[in-house]
Amino acid sequence: MNPDKPFILAGVMGWPVAHSRSPAIHNHWIREHGLNGSYVLLPVQPERLGDAMRGLRALGFAGCNLTIPHKVAAMALVDRVDPLAQRIGAINTVVVQTDGTLAGYNTDAFGYIQSLLDARPDWRADAGPVTVLGAGGAARAILVALAERGAKEIRLCNRSLDKAQALAAEFGAPIRALPWEEREQALEGCALLVNTTSLGMKGQPALEISLDALPPHAMVSDIIYVPLETELLAAARARGLVAVDGLGMLLNQARPAFEHWFGVMPALTPELRHMVEATL
Ligand code: ATR
């Protein structure tokens, strides 16, 4: 440790938070860049979130990440919300500003887009229609990310059609809500299929969908990372399609947060990926 460098603290507030991979990711980068600092788990009950966030400054934290169940509630507790996070309706990163005020950001949209670009550097959001499965919290960041990147048509399929319709009304064009039963027809001519539902996650029911209607140039992404290779991704690979797992989003969303606090944009190396994969 270099005593001439400042000691920088950050962490992740969640409830529960014990299984978060974020400390492993950020502490890896702290070591890699020879920085003084630490990234810690911060188990914070929902009713104590306000106290905990106000305590960041006093405790000398540069900021924190927020995970379940705090991402929406925290928006009302910061002094400034970044416009992209405002649109998404959730923050996952808090930065203590030099004047002591708190700024809220959402780096999930960046993380998602970057995971696609890592898999196919020439990926473009306007390459063709996109089908998004699911209209929960995770879908919001992905819908905003795809729309911001210039997606021309987003077919949003959700079991509860009213939730998909509400998101389509809130975000507007290019999102169109479709019933869950039409998810296979929706794949016709699609350049990208994204699963944001919990279907296919360890311990959850399978995602039942035939990929027959997807064209050969389509990409398939799943934001689930336990298991890393979901049945959806295995089916995509079996057809020769590019398949993108959810670990890429998890690792990439951490990069801009780290940059906010530590002042350097860290890289996603195969070494880091393997280290986190070993914990899944
Ligand atoms: P998250 O914040 O991770 O997105 P969520 O808000 O609970 O979690 O959303 C879960 C998503 O998975 C929703 O789109 C949900 O569909 P509903 O809006 O109809 O609840 C979807 N989902 C969960 N179980 C499902 C199932 N058995 N069949 C179809 N969709 C399901």
PDB file of C-alpha atoms and ligand atoms in Angstrom:
ATOM      1  CA  MET A   1       0.000   0.000   0.000  1.00  0.00           C
ATOM      2  CA  ASN A   2       1.301   3.427  -0.938  1.00  0.00           C
ATOM      3  CA  PRO A   3       0.746   5.765   2.072  1.00  0.00           C
ATOM      4  CA  ASP A   4       1.028   8.827  -0.187  1.00  0.00           C
ATOM      5  CA  LYS A   5      -2.130   7.892  -2.057  1.00  0.00           C
ATOM      6  CA  PRO A   6      -5.542   8.604  -0.528  1.00  0.00           C
ATOM      7  CA  PHE A   7      -7.508   5.674   0.864  1.00  0.00           C
ATOM      8  CA  ILE A   8     -10.785   5.354  -1.042  1.00  0.00           C
ATOM      9  CA  LEU A   9     -13.788   3.466   0.304  1.00  0.00           C
ATOM     10  CA  ALA A  10     -16.810   2.209  -1.620  1.00  0.00           C
ATOM     11  CA  GLY A  11     -19.325  -0.579  -1.146  1.00  0.00           C
ATOM     12  CA  VAL A  12     -22.655  -2.087  -2.063  1.00  0.00           C
ATOM     13  CA  MET A  13     -25.849  -1.555  -0.084  1.00  0.00           C
ATOM     14  CA  GLY A  14     -28.377  -4.355  -0.365  1.00  0.00           C
ATOM     15  CA  TRP A  15     -30.656  -6.568   1.715  1.00  0.00           C
ATOM     16  CA  PRO A  16     -29.601  -9.333   1.509  1.00  0.00           C
ATOM     17  CA  VAL A  17     -26.190  -8.562   0.019  1.00  0.00           C
ATOM     18  CA  ALA A  18     -23.931 -11.417   1.179  1.00  0.00           C
ATOM     19  CA  HIS A  19     -23.843 -13.075  -2.248  1.00  0.00           C
ATOM     20  CA  SER A  20     -22.908  -9.940  -4.198  1.00  0.00           C
ATOM     21  CA  ARG A  21     -19.943 -10.401  -6.564  1.00  0.00           C
ATOM     22  CA  SER A  22     -19.214  -6.667  -6.522  1.00  0.00           C
ATOM     23  CA  PRO A  23     -16.515  -6.756  -3.787  1.00  0.00           C
ATOM     24  CA  ALA A  24     -14.557  -9.380  -5.758  1.00  0.00           C
ATOM     25  CA  ILE A  25     -14.810  -7.270  -8.936  1.00  0.00           C
ATOM     26  CA  HIS A  26     -13.917  -3.872  -7.460  1.00  0.00           C
ATOM     27  CA  ASN A  27     -11.178  -5.152  -5.123  1.00  0.00           C
ATOM     28  CA  HIS A  28      -9.600  -6.882  -8.120  1.00  0.00           C
ATOM     29  CA  TRP A  29      -9.401  -3.523  -9.914  1.00  0.00           C
ATOM     30  CA  ILE A  30      -8.111  -1.745  -6.778  1.00  0.00           C
ATOM     31  CA  ARG A  31      -5.212  -4.252  -6.708  1.00  0.00           C
ATOM     32  CA  GLU A  32      -4.715  -4.159 -10.477  1.00  0.00           C
ATOM     33  CA  HIS A  33      -4.302  -0.360 -10.457  1.00  0.00           C
ATOM     34  CA  GLY A  34      -2.167  -0.258  -7.288  1.00  0.00           C
ATOM     35  CA  LEU A  35      -4.731   1.919  -5.515  1.00  0.00           C
ATOM     36  CA  ASN A  36      -5.320   2.371  -1.788  1.00  0.00           C
ATOM     37  CA  GLY A  37      -8.868   1.454  -0.950  1.00  0.00           C
ATOM     38  CA  SER A  38     -11.474  -1.142  -0.280  1.00  0.00           C
ATOM     39  CA  TYR A  39     -14.932  -2.105  -1.525  1.00  0.00           C
ATOM     40  CA  VAL A  40     -17.127  -3.630   1.167  1.00  0.00           C
ATOM     41  CA  LEU A  41     -20.506  -5.300   1.647  1.00  0.00           C
ATOM     42  CA  LEU A  42     -23.023  -3.003   3.315  1.00  0.00           C
ATOM     43  CA  PRO A  43     -26.079  -4.954   4.527  1.00  0.00           C
ATOM     44  CA  VAL A  44     -28.703  -2.202   4.880  1.00  0.00           C
ATOM     45  CA  GLN A  45     -32.336  -2.847   5.811  1.00  0.00           C
ATOM     46  CA  PRO A  46     -34.856  -0.973   3.630  1.00  0.00           C
ATOM     47  CA  GLU A  47     -36.051   1.236   6.521  1.00  0.00           C
ATOM     48  CA  ARG A  48     -32.451   2.305   7.258  1.00  0.00           C
ATOM     49  CA  LEU A  49     -31.506   3.225   3.671  1.00  0.00           C
ATOM     50  CA  GLY A  50     -31.845   6.975   4.268  1.00  0.00           C
ATOM     51  CA  ASP A  51     -29.631   6.869   7.371  1.00  0.00           C
ATOM     52  CA  ALA A  52     -27.084   4.679   5.594  1.00  0.00           C
ATOM     53  CA  MET A  53     -26.852   6.948   2.532  1.00  0.00           C
ATOM     54  CA  ARG A  54     -26.560  10.104   4.622  1.00  0.00           C
ATOM     55  CA  GLY A  55     -23.764   8.350   6.532  1.00  0.00           C
ATOM     56  CA  LEU A  56     -21.610   7.839   3.428  1.00  0.00           C
ATOM     57  CA  ARG A  57     -20.024  11.271   3.620  1.00  0.00           C
ATOM     58  CA  ALA A  58     -19.289  11.084   7.361  1.00  0.00           C
ATOM     59  CA  LEU A  59     -17.677   7.671   6.929  1.00  0.00           C
ATOM     60  CA  GLY A  60     -15.425   8.915   4.139  1.00  0.00           C
ATOM     61  CA  PHE A  61     -16.960   6.845   1.351  1.00  0.00           C
ATOM     62  CA  ALA A  62     -16.498   7.941  -2.252  1.00  0.00           C
ATOM     63  CA  GLY A  63     -19.903   6.398  -2.923  1.00  0.00           C
ATOM     64  CA  CYS A  64     -21.681   3.098  -3.207  1.00  0.00           C
ATOM     65  CA  ASN A  65     -23.599   0.714  -5.411  1.00  0.00           C
ATOM     66  CA  LEU A  66     -27.205  -0.149  -4.704  1.00  0.00           C
ATOM     67  CA  THR A  67     -28.786  -3.499  -5.290  1.00  0.00           C
ATOM     68  CA  ILE A  68     -32.061  -5.241  -4.447  1.00  0.00           C
ATOM     69  CA  PRO A  69     -34.252  -3.837  -2.921  1.00  0.00           C
ATOM     70  CA  HIS A  70     -32.821  -0.284  -2.892  1.00  0.00           C
ATOM     71  CA  LYS A  71     -32.474   0.796  -6.531  1.00  0.00           C
ATOM     72  CA  VAL A  72     -35.790   2.672  -6.788  1.00  0.00           C
ATOM     73  CA  ALA A  73     -36.123   4.012  -3.225  1.00  0.00           C
ATOM     74  CA  ALA A  74     -32.596   5.475  -3.327  1.00  0.00           C
ATOM     75  CA  MET A  75     -33.560   7.865  -6.136  1.00  0.00           C
ATOM     76  CA  ALA A  76     -35.524  10.008  -3.670  1.00  0.00           C
ATOM     77  CA  LEU A  77     -32.586  10.084  -1.244  1.00  0.00           C
ATOM     78  CA  VAL A  78     -29.907  11.622  -3.462  1.00  0.00           C
ATOM     79  CA  ASP A  79     -29.513  15.331  -4.266  1.00  0.00           C
ATOM     80  CA  ARG A  80     -29.208  14.874  -8.026  1.00  0.00           C
ATOM     81  CA  VAL A  81     -30.263  12.087 -10.389  1.00  0.00           C
ATOM     82  CA  ASP A  82     -28.532  11.700 -13.743  1.00  0.00           C
ATOM     83  CA  PRO A  83     -31.049  12.110 -16.631  1.00  0.00           C
ATOM     84  CA  LEU A  84     -30.484   8.556 -17.944  1.00  0.00           C
ATOM     85  CA  ALA A  85     -31.116   7.106 -14.467  1.00  0.00           C
ATOM     86  CA  GLN A  86     -34.206   9.295 -14.228  1.00  0.00           C
ATOM     87  CA  ARG A  87     -35.579   7.754 -17.413  1.00  0.00           C
ATOM     88  CA  ILE A  88     -34.778   4.233 -16.222  1.00  0.00           C
ATOM     89  CA  GLY A  89     -36.396   5.021 -12.865  1.00  0.00           C
ATOM     90  CA  ALA A  90     -33.661   3.492 -10.725  1.00  0.00           C
ATOM     91  CA  ILE A  91     -30.097   4.190  -9.573  1.00  0.00           C
ATOM     92  CA  ASN A  92     -27.402   1.604  -8.945  1.00  0.00           C
ATOM     93  CA  THR A  93     -24.505   3.986  -8.239  1.00  0.00           C
ATOM     94  CA  VAL A  94     -24.144   6.860  -5.779  1.00  0.00           C
ATOM     95  CA  VAL A  95     -21.237   9.298  -5.890  1.00  0.00           C
ATOM     96  CA  VAL A  96     -20.370  11.593  -2.974  1.00  0.00           C
ATOM     97  CA  GLN A  97     -19.564  14.914  -4.657  1.00  0.00           C
ATOM     98  CA  THR A  98     -16.736  17.177  -3.458  1.00  0.00           C
ATOM     99  CA  ASP A  99     -19.337  19.456  -1.808  1.00  0.00           C
ATOM    100  CA  GLY A 100     -20.723  16.461   0.114  1.00  0.00           C
ATOM    101  CA  THR A 101     -23.947  16.129  -1.874  1.00  0.00           C
ATOM    102  CA  LEU A 102     -24.985  12.801  -3.415  1.00  0.00           C
ATOM    103  CA  ALA A 103     -25.387  12.153  -7.137  1.00  0.00           C
ATOM    104  CA  GLY A 104     -27.225   9.073  -8.444  1.00  0.00           C
ATOM    105  CA  TYR A 105     -26.421   7.217 -11.668  1.00  0.00           C
ATOM    106  CA  ASN A 106     -27.519   4.052 -13.421  1.00  0.00           C
ATOM    107  CA  THR A 107     -24.709   2.108 -15.079  1.00  0.00           C
ATOM    108  CA  ASP A 108     -26.828  -0.941 -16.016  1.00  0.00           C
ATOM    109  CA  ALA A 109     -27.663   0.487 -19.443  1.00  0.00           C
ATOM    110  CA  PHE A 110     -23.950   0.983 -20.202  1.00  0.00           C
ATOM    111  CA  GLY A 111     -23.212  -2.506 -18.874  1.00  0.00           C
ATOM    112  CA  TYR A 112     -25.793  -4.120 -21.091  1.00  0.00           C
ATOM    113  CA  ILE A 113     -24.751  -2.388 -24.314  1.00  0.00           C
ATOM    114  CA  GLN A 114     -21.080  -3.048 -23.590  1.00  0.00           C
ATOM    115  CA  SER A 115     -21.788  -6.773 -23.074  1.00  0.00           C
ATOM    116  CA  LEU A 116     -23.227  -6.905 -26.598  1.00  0.00           C
ATOM    117  CA  LEU A 117     -20.298  -4.957 -28.031  1.00  0.00           C
ATOM    118  CA  ASP A 118     -17.819  -7.281 -26.292  1.00  0.00           C
ATOM    119  CA  ALA A 119     -19.495 -10.221 -28.060  1.00  0.00           C
ATOM    120  CA  ARG A 120     -19.771  -8.473 -31.427  1.00  0.00           C
ATOM    121  CA  PRO A 121     -17.853  -5.176 -31.741  1.00  0.00           C
ATOM    122  CA  ASP A 122     -19.806  -4.169 -34.853  1.00  0.00           C
ATOM    123  CA  TRP A 123     -23.192  -4.639 -33.128  1.00  0.00           C
ATOM    124  CA  ARG A 124     -25.691  -1.883 -33.891  1.00  0.00           C
ATOM    125  CA  ALA A 125     -29.024  -1.234 -32.168  1.00  0.00           C
ATOM    126  CA  ASP A 126     -30.570  -0.273 -35.518  1.00  0.00           C
ATOM    127  CA  ALA A 127     -29.541  -3.519 -37.247  1.00  0.00           C
ATOM    128  CA  GLY A 128     -33.142  -4.776 -37.080  1.00  0.00           C
ATOM    129  CA  PRO A 129     -36.106  -5.305 -34.764  1.00  0.00           C
ATOM    130  CA  VAL A 130     -35.368  -6.338 -31.171  1.00  0.00           C
ATOM    131  CA  THR A 131     -37.537  -8.636 -29.058  1.00  0.00           C
ATOM    132  CA  VAL A 132     -37.401  -8.081 -25.290  1.00  0.00           C
ATOM    133  CA  LEU A 133     -38.960 -10.687 -22.989  1.00  0.00           C
ATOM    134  CA  GLY A 134     -40.054  -9.358 -19.586  1.00  0.00           C
ATOM    135  CA  ALA A 135     -41.227  -5.988 -18.288  1.00  0.00           C
ATOM    136  CA  GLY A 136     -39.841  -5.923 -14.729  1.00  0.00           C
ATOM    137  CA  GLY A 137     -37.159  -3.749 -13.172  1.00  0.00           C
ATOM    138  CA  ALA A 138     -34.331  -5.270 -15.206  1.00  0.00           C
ATOM    139  CA  ALA A 139     -36.180  -4.664 -18.470  1.00  0.00           C
ATOM    140  CA  ARG A 140     -36.351  -0.903 -17.856  1.00  0.00           C
ATOM    141  CA  ALA A 141     -32.583  -0.297 -18.092  1.00  0.00           C
ATOM    142  CA  ILE A 142     -32.361  -2.504 -21.167  1.00  0.00           C
ATOM    143  CA  LEU A 143     -35.275  -0.831 -22.965  1.00  0.00           C
ATOM    144  CA  VAL A 144     -33.850   2.637 -22.286  1.00  0.00           C
ATOM    145  CA  ALA A 145     -30.369   1.489 -23.346  1.00  0.00           C
ATOM    146  CA  LEU A 146     -31.612   0.024 -26.637  1.00  0.00           C
ATOM    147  CA  ALA A 147     -33.809   3.040 -27.423  1.00  0.00           C
ATOM    148  CA  GLU A 148     -30.942   5.474 -26.651  1.00  0.00           C
ATOM    149  CA  ARG A 149     -28.619   3.502 -28.933  1.00  0.00           C
ATOM    150  CA  GLY A 150     -31.095   3.948 -31.784  1.00  0.00           C
ATOM    151  CA  ALA A 151     -33.200   0.765 -31.873  1.00  0.00           C
ATOM    152  CA  LYS A 152     -35.943   1.371 -34.433  1.00  0.00           C
ATOM    153  CA  GLU A 153     -38.394  -1.301 -33.274  1.00  0.00           C
ATOM    154  CA  ILE A 154     -38.639  -3.047 -29.918  1.00  0.00           C
ATOM    155  CA  ARG A 155     -41.198  -5.835 -29.499  1.00  0.00           C
ATOM    156  CA  LEU A 156     -41.882  -6.165 -25.792  1.00  0.00           C
ATOM    157  CA  CYS A 157     -43.470  -9.456 -24.714  1.00  0.00           C
ATOM    158  CA  ASN A 158     -44.573  -9.978 -21.131  1.00  0.00           C
ATOM    159  CA  ARG A 159     -46.764 -12.493 -19.319  1.00  0.00           C
ATOM    160  CA  SER A 160     -48.737  -9.589 -17.837  1.00  0.00           C
ATOM    161  CA  LEU A 161     -49.548  -7.606 -20.973  1.00  0.00           C
ATOM    162  CA  ASP A 162     -50.617  -4.561 -18.947  1.00  0.00           C
ATOM    163  CA  LYS A 163     -47.065  -4.124 -17.614  1.00  0.00           C
ATOM    164  CA  ALA A 164     -45.632  -4.225 -21.140  1.00  0.00           C
ATOM    165  CA  GLN A 165     -48.272  -1.733 -22.283  1.00  0.00           C
ATOM    166  CA  ALA A 166     -47.453   0.577 -19.369  1.00  0.00           C
ATOM    167  CA  LEU A 167     -43.745   0.552 -20.308  1.00  0.00           C
ATOM    168  CA  ALA A 168     -44.553   1.139 -23.987  1.00  0.00           C
ATOM    169  CA  ALA A 169     -46.740   4.104 -23.000  1.00  0.00           C
ATOM    170  CA  GLU A 170     -44.071   5.503 -20.662  1.00  0.00           C
ATOM    171  CA  PHE A 171     -41.086   5.129 -23.007  1.00  0.00           C
ATOM    172  CA  GLY A 172     -43.002   5.608 -26.262  1.00  0.00           C
ATOM    173  CA  ALA A 173     -41.713   4.691 -29.710  1.00  0.00           C
ATOM    174  CA  PRO A 174     -39.999   2.416 -30.677  1.00  0.00           C
ATOM    175  CA  ILE A 175     -41.537   0.056 -28.055  1.00  0.00           C
ATOM    176  CA  ARG A 176     -44.593  -2.020 -28.919  1.00  0.00           C
ATOM    177  CA  ALA A 177     -46.242  -4.289 -26.330  1.00  0.00           C
ATOM    178  CA  LEU A 178     -47.153  -7.837 -27.377  1.00  0.00           C
ATOM    179  CA  PRO A 179     -48.859 -10.690 -25.529  1.00  0.00           C
ATOM    180  CA  TRP A 180     -46.630 -13.423 -24.094  1.00  0.00           C
ATOM    181  CA  GLU A 181     -48.296 -15.946 -26.436  1.00  0.00           C
ATOM    182  CA  GLU A 182     -46.881 -14.057 -29.434  1.00  0.00           C
ATOM    183  CA  ARG A 183     -43.240 -14.290 -28.348  1.00  0.00           C
ATOM    184  CA  GLU A 184     -42.313 -16.775 -31.073  1.00  0.00           C
ATOM    185  CA  GLN A 185     -43.926 -14.824 -33.933  1.00  0.00           C
ATOM    186  CA  ALA A 186     -42.197 -11.713 -32.560  1.00  0.00           C
ATOM    187  CA  LEU A 187     -38.819 -13.258 -33.470  1.00  0.00           C
ATOM    188  CA  GLU A 188     -39.586 -12.974 -37.198  1.00  0.00           C
ATOM    189  CA  GLY A 189     -36.798 -10.907 -38.771  1.00  0.00           C
ATOM    190  CA  CYS A 190     -35.286  -9.944 -35.386  1.00  0.00           C
ATOM    191  CA  ALA A 191     -31.644  -8.938 -35.036  1.00  0.00           C
ATOM    192  CA  LEU A 192     -31.637  -9.406 -31.253  1.00  0.00           C
ATOM    193  CA  LEU A 193     -33.594 -11.358 -28.640  1.00  0.00           C
ATOM    194  CA  VAL A 194     -33.146 -10.446 -24.959  1.00  0.00           C
ATOM    195  CA  ASN A 195     -34.458 -12.373 -21.968  1.00  0.00           C
ATOM    196  CA  THR A 196     -34.982 -10.141 -18.915  1.00  0.00           C
ATOM    197  CA  THR A 197     -37.432 -12.495 -17.168  1.00  0.00           C
ATOM    198  CA  SER A 198     -36.419 -14.800 -14.338  1.00  0.00           C
ATOM    199  CA  LEU A 199     -37.292 -17.829 -16.489  1.00  0.00           C
ATOM    200  CA  GLY A 200     -34.262 -20.077 -16.932  1.00  0.00           C
ATOM    201  CA  MET A 201     -32.585 -18.888 -13.751  1.00  0.00           C
ATOM    202  CA  LYS A 202     -31.402 -21.579 -11.322  1.00  0.00           C
ATOM    203  CA  GLY A 203     -34.417 -22.727  -9.313  1.00  0.00           C
ATOM    204  CA  GLN A 204     -36.941 -21.064 -11.665  1.00  0.00           C
ATOM    205  CA  PRO A 205     -39.094 -22.590 -14.430  1.00  0.00           C
ATOM    206  CA  ALA A 206     -37.635 -22.918 -17.913  1.00  0.00           C
ATOM    207  CA  LEU A 207     -38.163 -20.293 -20.615  1.00  0.00           C
ATOM    208  CA  GLU A 208     -40.174 -22.030 -23.284  1.00  0.00           C
ATOM    209  CA  ILE A 209     -39.512 -20.533 -26.679  1.00  0.00           C
ATOM    210  CA  SER A 210     -38.591 -21.892 -30.090  1.00  0.00           C
ATOM    211  CA  LEU A 211     -35.931 -19.859 -31.883  1.00  0.00           C
ATOM    212  CA  ASP A 212     -37.006 -21.136 -35.328  1.00  0.00           C
ATOM    213  CA  ALA A 213     -38.184 -17.714 -36.531  1.00  0.00           C
ATOM    214  CA  LEU A 214     -34.873 -15.962 -35.754  1.00  0.00           C
ATOM    215  CA  PRO A 215     -32.771 -15.139 -38.820  1.00  0.00           C
ATOM    216  CA  PRO A 216     -29.210 -16.529 -38.983  1.00  0.00           C
ATOM    217  CA  HIS A 217     -27.574 -13.160 -38.202  1.00  0.00           C
ATOM    218  CA  ALA A 218     -29.551 -12.680 -34.956  1.00  0.00           C
ATOM    219  CA  MET A 219     -27.938 -12.356 -31.525  1.00  0.00           C
ATOM    220  CA  VAL A 220     -29.477 -13.814 -28.373  1.00  0.00           C
ATOM    221  CA  SER A 221     -28.767 -12.386 -24.942  1.00  0.00           C
ATOM    222  CA  ASP A 222     -29.848 -13.462 -21.490  1.00  0.00           C
ATOM    223  CA  ILE A 223     -29.251 -11.250 -18.475  1.00  0.00           C
ATOM    224  CA  ILE A 224     -29.283 -14.309 -16.207  1.00  0.00           C
ATOM    225  CA  TYR A 225     -25.797 -15.406 -15.063  1.00  0.00           C
ATOM    226  CA  VAL A 226     -26.721 -18.337 -12.797  1.00  0.00           C
ATOM    227  CA  PRO A 227     -26.434 -20.571 -14.706  1.00  0.00           C
ATOM    228  CA  LEU A 228     -24.031 -18.852 -17.065  1.00  0.00           C
ATOM    229  CA  GLU A 229     -25.194 -20.957 -20.001  1.00  0.00           C
ATOM    230  CA  THR A 230     -29.003 -20.899 -19.855  1.00  0.00           C
ATOM    231  CA  GLU A 231     -31.058 -23.230 -22.029  1.00  0.00           C
ATOM    232  CA  LEU A 232     -31.907 -20.198 -24.149  1.00  0.00           C
ATOM    233  CA  LEU A 233     -28.231 -19.459 -24.844  1.00  0.00           C
ATOM    234  CA  ALA A 234     -27.462 -23.132 -25.480  1.00  0.00           C
ATOM    235  CA  ALA A 235     -30.313 -23.272 -28.017  1.00  0.00           C
ATOM    236  CA  ALA A 236     -29.006 -20.110 -29.690  1.00  0.00           C
ATOM    237  CA  ARG A 237     -25.453 -21.479 -29.946  1.00  0.00           C
ATOM    238  CA  ALA A 238     -26.794 -24.775 -31.308  1.00  0.00           C
ATOM    239  CA  ARG A 239     -28.244 -22.734 -34.196  1.00  0.00           C
ATOM    240  CA  GLY A 240     -24.927 -20.981 -34.740  1.00  0.00           C
ATOM    241  CA  LEU A 241     -26.157 -17.655 -33.322  1.00  0.00           C
ATOM    242  CA  VAL A 242     -24.010 -15.331 -31.194  1.00  0.00           C
ATOM    243  CA  ALA A 243     -25.083 -15.833 -27.565  1.00  0.00           C
ATOM    244  CA  VAL A 244     -24.347 -13.287 -24.822  1.00  0.00           C
ATOM    245  CA  ASP A 245     -24.580 -14.280 -21.151  1.00  0.00           C
ATOM    246  CA  GLY A 246     -25.545 -12.046 -18.235  1.00  0.00           C
ATOM    247  CA  LEU A 247     -22.099 -11.985 -16.644  1.00  0.00           C
ATOM    248  CA  GLY A 248     -20.942  -9.467 -19.256  1.00  0.00           C
ATOM    249  CA  MET A 249     -23.598  -6.995 -18.091  1.00  0.00           C
ATOM    250  CA  LEU A 250     -22.746  -7.551 -14.412  1.00  0.00           C
ATOM    251  CA  LEU A 251     -19.028  -6.960 -15.009  1.00  0.00           C
ATOM    252  CA  ASN A 252     -19.477  -4.008 -17.364  1.00  0.00           C
ATOM    253  CA  GLN A 253     -21.959  -2.125 -15.156  1.00  0.00           C
ATOM    254  CA  ALA A 254     -19.241  -2.054 -12.484  1.00  0.00           C
ATOM    255  CA  ARG A 255     -16.722  -0.259 -14.749  1.00  0.00           C
ATOM    256  CA  PRO A 256     -18.206   3.290 -14.849  1.00  0.00           C
ATOM    257  CA  ALA A 257     -19.039   3.095 -11.121  1.00  0.00           C
ATOM    258  CA  PHE A 258     -15.390   2.279 -10.370  1.00  0.00           C
ATOM    259  CA  GLU A 259     -14.317   5.180 -12.586  1.00  0.00           C
ATOM    260  CA  HIS A 260     -16.577   7.593 -10.669  1.00  0.00           C
ATOM    261  CA  TRP A 261     -14.986   6.691  -7.331  1.00  0.00           C
ATOM    262  CA  PHE A 262     -11.401   5.765  -8.207  1.00  0.00           C
ATOM    263  CA  GLY A 263     -10.824   7.991 -11.244  1.00  0.00           C
ATOM    264  CA  VAL A 264      -9.787   5.254 -13.678  1.00  0.00           C
ATOM    265  CA  MET A 265     -11.911   3.261 -16.134  1.00  0.00           C
ATOM    266  CA  PRO A 266     -10.999  -0.386 -15.470  1.00  0.00           C
ATOM    267  CA  ALA A 267     -10.888  -3.104 -18.134  1.00  0.00           C
ATOM    268  CA  LEU A 268     -12.837  -6.322 -18.309  1.00  0.00           C
ATOM    269  CA  THR A 269     -10.051  -8.879 -18.671  1.00  0.00           C
ATOM    270  CA  PRO A 270     -10.416 -12.647 -19.192  1.00  0.00           C
ATOM    271  CA  GLU A 271      -8.675 -13.049 -15.804  1.00  0.00           C
ATOM    272  CA  LEU A 272     -11.412 -11.077 -14.011  1.00  0.00           C
ATOM    273  CA  ARG A 273     -14.143 -12.936 -15.871  1.00  0.00           C
ATOM    274  CA  HIS A 274     -12.663 -16.311 -14.921  1.00  0.00           C
ATOM    275  CA  MET A 275     -12.301 -15.250 -11.298  1.00  0.00           C
ATOM    276  CA  VAL A 276     -15.985 -14.266 -11.058  1.00  0.00           C
ATOM    277  CA  GLU A 277     -17.119 -17.294 -13.096  1.00  0.00           C
ATOM    278  CA  ALA A 278     -15.459 -19.505 -10.488  1.00  0.00           C
ATOM    279  CA  THR A 279     -17.790 -18.051  -7.827  1.00  0.00           C
ATOM    280  CA  LEU A 280     -21.013 -18.843  -9.731  1.00  0.00           C
TER     281      LEU A 280
HETATM  282  P1  ATR B   1     -36.576  -7.952 -12.317  1.00  0.00           P
HETATM  283  O1  ATR B   1     -36.476  -6.720 -11.497  1.00  0.00           O
HETATM  284  O2  ATR B   1     -35.391  -8.878 -12.164  1.00  0.00           O
HETATM  285  O3  ATR B   1     -36.911  -7.698 -13.741  1.00  0.00           O
HETATM  286  P2  ATR B   1     -39.327  -8.575 -11.705  1.00  0.00           P
HETATM  287  O4  ATR B   1     -39.612  -7.123 -11.658  1.00  0.00           O
HETATM  288  O5  ATR B   1     -39.914  -9.448 -10.661  1.00  0.00           O
HETATM  289  O6  ATR B   1     -37.761  -8.825 -11.638  1.00  0.00           O
HETATM  290  O7  ATR B   1     -39.700  -9.125 -13.158  1.00  0.00           O
HETATM  291  C1  ATR B   1     -39.658 -10.457 -13.474  1.00  0.00           C
HETATM  292  C2  ATR B   1     -40.067 -10.646 -14.944  1.00  0.00           C
HETATM  293  O8  ATR B   1     -40.128 -12.042 -15.215  1.00  0.00           O
HETATM  294  C3  ATR B   1     -41.452 -10.088 -15.237  1.00  0.00           C
HETATM  295  O9  ATR B   1     -41.487  -9.633 -16.569  1.00  0.00           O
HETATM  296  C4  ATR B   1     -42.329 -11.325 -15.045  1.00  0.00           C
HETATM  297  O10 ATR B   1     -43.556 -11.277 -15.743  1.00  0.00           O
HETATM  298  P3  ATR B   1     -44.842 -10.561 -15.052  1.00  0.00           P
HETATM  299  O11 ATR B   1     -44.661  -9.092 -15.274  1.00  0.00           O
HETATM  300  O12 ATR B   1     -46.011 -11.111 -15.790  1.00  0.00           O
HETATM  301  O13 ATR B   1     -44.819 -10.957 -13.600  1.00  0.00           O
HETATM  302  C5  ATR B   1     -41.440 -12.381 -15.643  1.00  0.00           C
HETATM  303  N1  ATR B   1     -41.814 -13.725 -15.186  1.00  0.00           N
HETATM  304  C6  ATR B   1     -41.598 -14.266 -13.964  1.00  0.00           C
HETATM  305  N2  ATR B   1     -42.087 -15.521 -13.903  1.00  0.00           N
HETATM  306  C7  ATR B   1     -42.643 -15.772 -15.116  1.00  0.00           C
HETATM  307  C8  ATR B   1     -43.335 -16.900 -15.709  1.00  0.00           C
HETATM  308  N3  ATR B   1     -43.533 -18.024 -15.006  1.00  0.00           N
HETATM  309  N4  ATR B   1     -43.764 -16.788 -16.988  1.00  0.00           N
HETATM  310  C9  ATR B   1     -43.572 -15.655 -17.696  1.00  0.00           C
HETATM  311  N5  ATR B   1     -42.928 -14.572 -17.207  1.00  0.00           N
HETATM  312  C10 ATR B   1     -42.486 -14.623 -15.939  1.00  0.00           C
END
